[in-house]
Coordinates of C-alpha atoms in Angstrom, one line a residue:
M1 CA 92.1 -98.7 72.7
T2 CA 94.3 -95.6 72.3
T3 CA 96.5 -95.7 69.2
N4 CA 97.6 -92.1 68.7
L5 CA 100.0 -92.0 71.6
K6 CA 103.8 -92.4 71.3
T7 CA 105.1 -95.9 71.9
I8 CA 107.2 -96.2 75.0
A9 CA 110.0 -98.7 75.6
V10 CA 110.8 -99.6 79.2
I11 CA 114.4 -100.9 79.5
G12 CA 114.8 -103.2 82.5
L13 CA 111.8 -105.0 83.9
G14 CA 112.7 -105.4 87.6
Y15 CA 111.1 -103.9 90.7
V16 CA 111.0 -100.5 89.0
G17 CA 110.5 -101.1 85.3
L18 CA 107.7 -103.7 85.4
P19 CA 105.2 -101.7 87.4
L20 CA 105.9 -98.7 85.1
A21 CA 105.5 -100.7 82.0
V22 CA 102.2 -102.2 83.3
E23 CA 100.7 -98.8 84.2
F24 CA 101.6 -97.3 80.8
G25 CA 100.5 -100.4 79.0
K26 CA 97.0 -99.9 80.2
S27 CA 96.6 -96.8 78.0
R28 CA 99.3 -96.8 75.3
P29 CA 101.6 -99.1 73.3
V30 CA 104.6 -100.2 75.5
I31 CA 107.5 -102.4 74.7
G32 CA 108.9 -104.1 77.9
F33 CA 112.5 -105.0 77.4
D34 CA 114.9 -107.1 79.5
I35 CA 118.1 -108.8 78.6
N36 CA 117.1 -111.8 80.7
A37 CA 115.2 -114.0 78.2
G38 CA 114.0 -116.2 81.1
R39 CA 112.4 -113.2 82.7
I40 CA 110.7 -112.3 79.5
D41 CA 109.3 -115.9 79.1
A42 CA 108.0 -115.8 82.7
L43 CA 106.3 -112.4 82.2
R44 CA 104.7 -113.6 79.0
A45 CA 103.3 -116.5 81.0
G46 CA 101.9 -114.0 83.5
H47 CA 104.4 -114.6 86.3
D48 CA 106.4 -111.9 88.0
A49 CA 109.1 -113.4 90.3
T50 CA 109.5 -110.1 92.2
L51 CA 105.8 -110.4 93.2
E52 CA 105.3 -106.7 92.6
V53 CA 102.7 -107.3 89.9
S54 CA 100.1 -110.0 89.9
K55 CA 98.9 -112.1 87.0
D56 CA 95.6 -110.2 86.9
E57 CA 97.5 -106.9 86.9
L58 CA 99.7 -108.0 84.0
A59 CA 96.5 -108.9 82.1
T60 CA 95.1 -105.4 82.4
A61 CA 98.1 -104.0 80.4
D62 CA 96.7 -105.1 77.1
Q63 CA 99.0 -102.8 75.1
L64 CA 102.2 -104.1 76.7
T65 CA 104.4 -106.6 74.9
F66 CA 107.6 -108.2 76.2
T67 CA 110.9 -108.8 74.3
S68 CA 114.6 -109.5 74.8
D69 CA 115.4 -108.5 71.2
P70 CA 117.0 -105.0 71.0
A71 CA 115.8 -104.6 67.4
D72 CA 112.2 -104.4 68.7
L73 CA 113.0 -101.2 70.5
A74 CA 113.1 -99.3 67.2
A75 CA 109.3 -99.0 67.2
A76 CA 109.4 -96.7 70.3
S77 CA 109.7 -92.9 70.4
I78 CA 110.2 -92.6 74.2
Y79 CA 112.7 -94.7 76.1
I80 CA 112.6 -95.1 79.9
V81 CA 115.7 -96.7 81.4
T82 CA 115.1 -98.5 84.7
V83 CA 118.3 -100.7 85.0
P84 CA 120.2 -101.2 88.2
T85 CA 122.9 -98.8 89.3
P86 CA 125.0 -100.8 91.8
I87 CA 128.3 -100.1 93.5
D88 CA 131.4 -102.3 93.0
A89 CA 133.5 -104.1 95.5
H90 CA 135.3 -100.8 96.3
K91 CA 132.0 -99.0 96.9
R92 CA 132.4 -97.0 93.7
P93 CA 129.4 -96.3 91.4
D94 CA 129.1 -98.9 88.6
L95 CA 127.4 -97.3 85.6
T96 CA 128.0 -100.4 83.4
P97 CA 124.3 -101.4 83.1
L98 CA 123.3 -97.8 82.5
L99 CA 125.9 -97.2 79.8
K100 CA 125.1 -100.5 78.0
A101 CA 121.4 -99.5 78.0
S102 CA 122.4 -96.2 76.5
E103 CA 124.4 -97.9 73.8
M104 CA 121.5 -100.1 72.9
I105 CA 119.1 -97.2 72.7
G106 CA 121.6 -95.2 70.7
G107 CA 121.5 -98.0 68.0
V108 CA 117.8 -97.3 67.4
L109 CA 117.5 -93.6 68.4
K110 CA 115.6 -91.5 65.9
R111 CA 115.1 -87.7 65.5
G112 CA 112.6 -86.4 68.0
D113 CA 113.0 -89.3 70.4
I114 CA 113.2 -88.8 74.2
V115 CA 115.3 -90.9 76.6
I116 CA 114.2 -90.8 80.2
Y117 CA 116.4 -92.2 83.0
E118 CA 114.9 -93.4 86.3
S119 CA 117.9 -95.2 87.7
T120 CA 119.6 -93.6 90.7
V121 CA 122.8 -91.7 89.8
Y122 CA 124.9 -88.8 91.0
P123 CA 124.0 -85.3 89.8
G124 CA 125.2 -84.8 86.3
A125 CA 125.3 -88.5 85.2
T126 CA 122.5 -88.2 82.7
E127 CA 124.0 -85.4 80.7
E128 CA 127.7 -86.1 81.4
D129 CA 127.8 -89.9 81.1
C130 CA 124.7 -91.2 79.3
V131 CA 124.0 -88.5 76.7
P132 CA 127.5 -88.7 75.2
V133 CA 127.0 -92.4 74.6
L134 CA 123.6 -91.8 72.9
E135 CA 125.3 -89.1 70.7
R136 CA 128.2 -91.3 69.8
V137 CA 126.3 -94.4 68.9
S138 CA 123.3 -92.7 67.2
G139 CA 125.2 -89.9 65.4
H140 CA 122.5 -87.5 66.5
T141 CA 123.0 -84.2 68.4
F142 CA 121.6 -83.8 71.9
N143 CA 118.8 -81.2 72.3
V144 CA 118.6 -80.9 68.5
D145 CA 117.9 -84.4 67.2
F146 CA 116.9 -86.1 70.5
F147 CA 116.2 -85.1 74.1
A148 CA 116.5 -86.5 77.6
G149 CA 114.6 -86.5 80.9
Y150 CA 115.1 -87.8 84.4
S151 CA 112.4 -89.0 86.7
P152 CA 113.8 -90.8 89.8
E153 CA 112.1 -94.0 90.8
R154 CA 110.4 -94.2 94.2
I155 CA 109.3 -97.9 94.3
N156 CA 109.3 -99.5 97.7
P157 CA 109.6 -103.3 97.1
G158 CA 107.0 -105.4 98.9
D159 CA 104.8 -102.3 99.8
K160 CA 101.3 -102.9 98.7
Q161 CA 100.0 -99.7 100.2
H162 CA 102.3 -97.3 98.3
R163 CA 102.1 -98.4 94.7
L164 CA 103.5 -96.6 91.6
P165 CA 100.4 -94.5 90.9
D166 CA 100.1 -93.5 94.6
I167 CA 103.6 -92.0 94.9
L168 CA 104.3 -88.4 93.8
K169 CA 106.7 -88.4 90.9
V170 CA 109.5 -85.9 90.3
T171 CA 110.1 -85.2 86.6
S172 CA 112.5 -83.1 84.5
G173 CA 113.6 -82.6 81.0
S174 CA 116.6 -81.3 79.0
T175 CA 114.6 -78.3 77.6
P176 CA 111.6 -76.5 79.0
E177 CA 109.4 -78.1 76.3
V178 CA 110.6 -81.6 76.9
A179 CA 110.3 -81.1 80.7
D180 CA 106.6 -80.3 80.1
E181 CA 106.2 -83.4 77.9
V182 CA 107.9 -85.7 80.4
D183 CA 105.8 -84.2 83.2
Q184 CA 102.6 -84.7 81.3
L185 CA 103.6 -88.3 80.4
Y186 CA 104.0 -89.3 84.0
A187 CA 100.9 -87.3 85.1
S188 CA 98.8 -89.6 82.9
I189 CA 99.5 -92.6 85.2
I190 CA 100.5 -91.0 88.6
T191 CA 97.3 -90.2 90.5
A192 CA 99.3 -88.7 93.4
G193 CA 100.6 -86.0 91.0
T194 CA 104.0 -84.9 89.7
Y195 CA 106.6 -82.3 90.7
K196 CA 108.6 -80.8 87.8
A197 CA 112.1 -80.0 88.9
E198 CA 113.9 -77.1 87.4
S199 CA 116.6 -79.2 85.8
I200 CA 117.8 -82.8 85.3
R201 CA 120.6 -82.2 87.8
V202 CA 118.2 -81.0 90.4
A203 CA 116.1 -84.1 89.9
E204 CA 119.1 -86.4 90.1
A205 CA 120.3 -84.7 93.3
A206 CA 116.9 -84.9 94.9
K207 CA 116.8 -88.6 94.4
V208 CA 120.2 -89.3 95.8
I209 CA 119.6 -87.2 99.0
E210 CA 116.3 -88.9 99.8
N211 CA 118.0 -92.1 100.7
T212 CA 121.2 -90.4 102.0
Q213 CA 119.0 -88.7 104.6
R214 CA 117.4 -92.0 105.6
D215 CA 120.8 -93.6 105.8
L216 CA 122.1 -91.0 108.1
N217 CA 119.1 -91.1 110.4
I218 CA 119.4 -94.9 110.7
A219 CA 123.1 -94.6 111.3
L220 CA 122.4 -92.2 114.2
V221 CA 120.0 -94.7 115.8
N222 CA 122.4 -97.6 115.2
E223 CA 125.1 -95.7 117.0
L224 CA 122.7 -94.9 119.8
A225 CA 121.9 -98.6 120.1
I226 CA 125.5 -99.4 120.5
I227 CA 125.9 -96.7 123.2
F228 CA 122.7 -97.8 125.0
N229 CA 123.8 -101.4 124.9
K230 CA 127.0 -100.5 126.7
M231 CA 124.9 -98.7 129.3
G232 CA 122.6 -101.6 129.8
I233 CA 119.6 -99.6 128.5
D234 CA 117.0 -101.1 126.1
T235 CA 117.1 -99.1 122.9
D236 CA 113.5 -99.9 122.0
A237 CA 112.3 -98.6 125.3
V238 CA 114.3 -95.4 124.7
L239 CA 112.9 -94.9 121.2
K240 CA 109.3 -95.4 122.4
A241 CA 109.8 -92.8 125.2
A242 CA 111.4 -90.3 122.8
G243 CA 108.7 -91.0 120.2
T244 CA 106.1 -89.3 122.4
K245 CA 107.5 -85.9 121.2
W246 CA 105.6 -84.7 118.2
N247 CA 108.6 -84.1 116.0
F248 CA 110.8 -87.1 116.9
L249 CA 111.5 -89.1 113.8
P250 CA 110.6 -92.9 114.2
F251 CA 113.8 -94.5 112.8
R252 CA 114.9 -97.9 114.2
P253 CA 118.3 -99.6 114.4
G254 CA 119.2 -102.5 112.1
L255 CA 121.0 -103.7 109.1
V256 CA 120.9 -101.3 106.2
G257 CA 120.7 -103.1 102.8
G258 CA 118.7 -103.0 99.7
H259 CA 119.1 -101.3 96.3
C260 CA 118.8 -97.8 97.6
I261 CA 119.7 -96.7 101.1
G262 CA 122.9 -98.8 101.3
V263 CA 124.0 -97.8 97.8
D264 CA 122.8 -94.3 96.9
P265 CA 125.0 -92.3 99.4
Y266 CA 128.1 -93.7 97.7
Y267 CA 127.0 -92.1 94.4
L268 CA 126.8 -88.7 96.0
T269 CA 130.1 -89.0 97.9
H270 CA 131.8 -90.3 94.7
K271 CA 130.8 -87.1 92.8
A272 CA 131.7 -84.9 95.7
E273 CA 135.2 -86.4 95.9
A274 CA 135.6 -86.0 92.2
M275 CA 135.0 -82.3 92.6
G276 CA 137.6 -82.0 95.4
Y277 CA 135.3 -82.3 98.5
H278 CA 135.6 -85.1 101.0
P279 CA 132.3 -85.7 102.7
Q280 CA 132.5 -86.4 106.4
V281 CA 129.0 -86.8 107.8
I282 CA 127.7 -89.0 105.0
L283 CA 130.7 -91.4 105.0
A284 CA 130.6 -91.6 108.8
G285 CA 127.0 -92.7 108.6
R286 CA 127.9 -95.2 105.9
R287 CA 130.8 -96.7 108.0
I288 CA 128.4 -97.2 111.0
N289 CA 125.7 -98.9 108.9
D290 CA 128.2 -101.0 107.0
S291 CA 129.7 -102.3 110.3
M292 CA 126.4 -103.4 111.9
G293 CA 126.6 -107.0 110.6
A294 CA 129.9 -107.5 112.4
Y295 CA 128.5 -105.8 115.5
V296 CA 125.4 -108.1 115.6
A297 CA 127.7 -111.2 115.2
S298 CA 130.0 -110.0 118.0
Q299 CA 127.1 -109.4 120.3
L300 CA 125.7 -112.9 119.7
V301 CA 129.2 -114.5 120.3
K302 CA 129.6 -112.6 123.5
A303 CA 126.1 -113.8 124.7
M304 CA 127.0 -117.3 123.8
L305 CA 130.3 -117.2 125.7
K306 CA 128.5 -116.0 128.8
R307 CA 126.4 -119.1 128.6
R308 CA 129.5 -121.3 128.3
V309 CA 128.8 -122.2 124.6
H310 CA 132.0 -123.2 122.8
V311 CA 131.9 -120.8 119.8
D312 CA 134.2 -122.6 117.5
G313 CA 132.0 -125.3 115.9
A314 CA 128.8 -123.9 117.4
R315 CA 125.6 -123.9 115.2
V316 CA 123.6 -120.7 114.5
L317 CA 120.3 -120.4 112.6
I318 CA 119.5 -117.1 110.9
L319 CA 115.9 -116.6 110.1
G320 CA 115.5 -114.3 107.1
L321 CA 117.9 -113.2 104.3
T322 CA 116.1 -110.6 102.2
F323 CA 116.9 -107.0 102.8
K324 CA 113.4 -106.3 104.1
E325 CA 110.3 -108.1 105.3
N326 CA 107.7 -109.8 103.1
C327 CA 109.4 -109.6 99.8
P328 CA 111.9 -111.7 97.8
D329 CA 114.3 -108.9 97.2
L330 CA 117.9 -110.1 97.9
R331 CA 119.7 -107.1 96.5
N332 CA 122.5 -105.8 98.8
T333 CA 121.1 -107.7 101.8
R334 CA 123.4 -107.1 104.8
V335 CA 122.3 -110.3 106.5
V336 CA 125.2 -111.9 104.6
D337 CA 127.6 -109.7 106.7
V338 CA 126.3 -111.5 109.8
V339 CA 126.8 -114.9 108.2
A340 CA 130.4 -114.0 107.1
E341 CA 131.4 -112.7 110.5
L342 CA 130.0 -115.7 112.4
R343 CA 131.8 -118.0 110.0
D344 CA 135.1 -116.1 110.8
Y345 CA 134.4 -117.2 114.5
G346 CA 134.2 -120.8 113.4
V347 CA 130.5 -120.9 113.7
H348 CA 128.4 -123.2 111.4
V349 CA 125.6 -121.0 110.0
D350 CA 122.3 -122.2 108.5
V351 CA 120.0 -119.7 106.8
H352 CA 116.2 -120.0 106.3
D353 CA 113.9 -117.7 104.4
P354 CA 110.5 -118.8 102.9
W355 CA 110.4 -115.8 100.6
V356 CA 113.4 -116.4 98.4
D357 CA 114.4 -118.9 95.7
A358 CA 117.2 -121.2 96.8
A359 CA 118.9 -121.1 93.4
D360 CA 119.0 -117.3 93.4
V361 CA 120.6 -117.3 96.9
K362 CA 123.2 -119.9 95.7
Q363 CA 124.0 -117.9 92.6
E364 CA 124.1 -114.5 94.3
Y365 CA 125.8 -115.3 97.6
G366 CA 127.0 -118.9 97.5
L367 CA 124.7 -119.8 100.4
A368 CA 122.7 -123.0 100.6
L369 CA 119.3 -122.4 102.4
V370 CA 117.8 -124.9 104.8
T371 CA 114.1 -125.5 104.0
T372 CA 113.2 -127.1 107.4
P373 CA 115.5 -126.2 110.3
E374 CA 116.2 -129.0 112.7
P375 CA 114.5 -128.5 116.2
E376 CA 116.7 -128.1 119.2
A377 CA 119.9 -128.1 117.0
Y378 CA 121.2 -124.6 117.4
D379 CA 123.3 -122.7 120.0
G380 CA 122.0 -119.4 118.6
V381 CA 118.9 -118.3 116.7
I382 CA 118.8 -114.8 115.0
L383 CA 115.5 -113.4 113.8
A384 CA 117.1 -111.1 111.1
V385 CA 114.1 -110.2 108.9
A386 CA 110.6 -109.6 110.3
H387 CA 108.6 -111.7 107.8
D388 CA 105.0 -112.0 108.8
S389 CA 105.4 -115.8 108.9
Y390 CA 108.0 -115.5 111.7
R391 CA 106.0 -112.9 113.5
E392 CA 102.9 -115.1 113.4
A393 CA 104.8 -118.2 114.5
G394 CA 105.8 -116.4 117.7
A395 CA 109.0 -116.3 119.8
A396 CA 108.3 -119.6 121.6
T397 CA 108.0 -121.5 118.3
L398 CA 111.2 -119.9 116.9
R399 CA 113.1 -120.7 120.0
M400 CA 112.2 -124.4 119.6
Y401 CA 115.1 -124.5 117.0
G402 CA 117.5 -123.8 119.8
R403 CA 119.2 -126.2 122.2
P404 CA 118.7 -125.7 126.0
G405 CA 120.7 -122.6 126.9
H406 CA 120.7 -121.2 123.4
V407 CA 120.7 -117.4 122.7
F408 CA 117.8 -116.0 120.8
C409 CA 118.5 -112.6 119.1
D410 CA 115.5 -110.6 118.0
L411 CA 117.3 -108.2 115.7
K412 CA 114.1 -106.5 114.6
S413 CA 112.5 -106.2 118.1
V414 CA 109.5 -108.1 116.8
F415 CA 108.7 -109.6 120.1
A416 CA 108.4 -108.4 123.7
R417 CA 111.7 -107.7 125.5
D418 CA 111.4 -110.7 127.8
E419 CA 110.9 -113.1 124.9
S420 CA 114.4 -112.8 123.6
D421 CA 117.9 -112.8 125.0
L422 CA 119.4 -110.1 122.7
R423 CA 118.3 -107.3 120.4
L424 CA 119.6 -104.0 119.1

């Protein structure tokens, strides 16, 4: 067991922090910290509710300890911050978790310590927003007494093929020497290699444009789906035909949620507007993607009306609530937009998802899940998330929840075109 390596503290043990803590905990002392005491108790018992790390994998990290006591962080020399960076109701960056984590670290920060941020932020946030908090609380001077780094997370929830060690890691530091140390630190666990950015701001910018680029590409395909629908052309068929060209990018239409793609562009546009530039292309893409829930609901309602279904009081079953398939991640799921819009039409909406905890759904979104949908009870059925269990059940089985004359919407184009009545 290695004992001569600096102790790391990972602050925030969610989808990003826990895999990181486990990998480092295989070879050096690691303190895994989370403010949620229930989360800490579960991890100590070998259970990860995010399903990113198995009980056996947790057991391999024999130098990893878990705590919810900030005083325990004093034993560390390197702090890695992996807390959420959401947006508020007005789509403005909410740095509250990041700044509170910085305050907590500042209370135990020692000379020579390094604080590395992985949370997605706008360029400049580490040195302009977080470092001043560290200085104020600790009384130490930046780049004299303590140092900083930024290494953007690239975790893909639910993806068992691209795990943390298999994803190339961008690194950076506040001085050339610290940049080297941060890079070497991550290189010790990332088998795919590292890329040392020339500055913290460059690393921050690189992270935020990764998901902005994906957001814009999906927005383009969403807009094309709306256009092709008006033309009576199947979007999936168009994409398959266009995809035969060697450099055509395989993006698909759909709801854009999750902790990254639906959030990160607002961090970049916020910073741009603060500097006097009003982004046009990025915000146009965001408007399209944010409107897709309402569009899906309106298309379902139109299809129901064509079948003489009385919409006010109709029943609709939505299959899937998570932001992506085969994982329990509910963060920023845009399926809730479909629910809200249908309710505005007077529709009674039931939601089913075998991947999520009903209590979490109730707390986060105020929705009560149905565990066993009633057969032949719904005027509309929407396959919103392509969980394997739905895919394996088949369209015919899923349609058994619908009444005669119901509308089946295959939002993810999981099944053949003739097996559904509506899709993007």
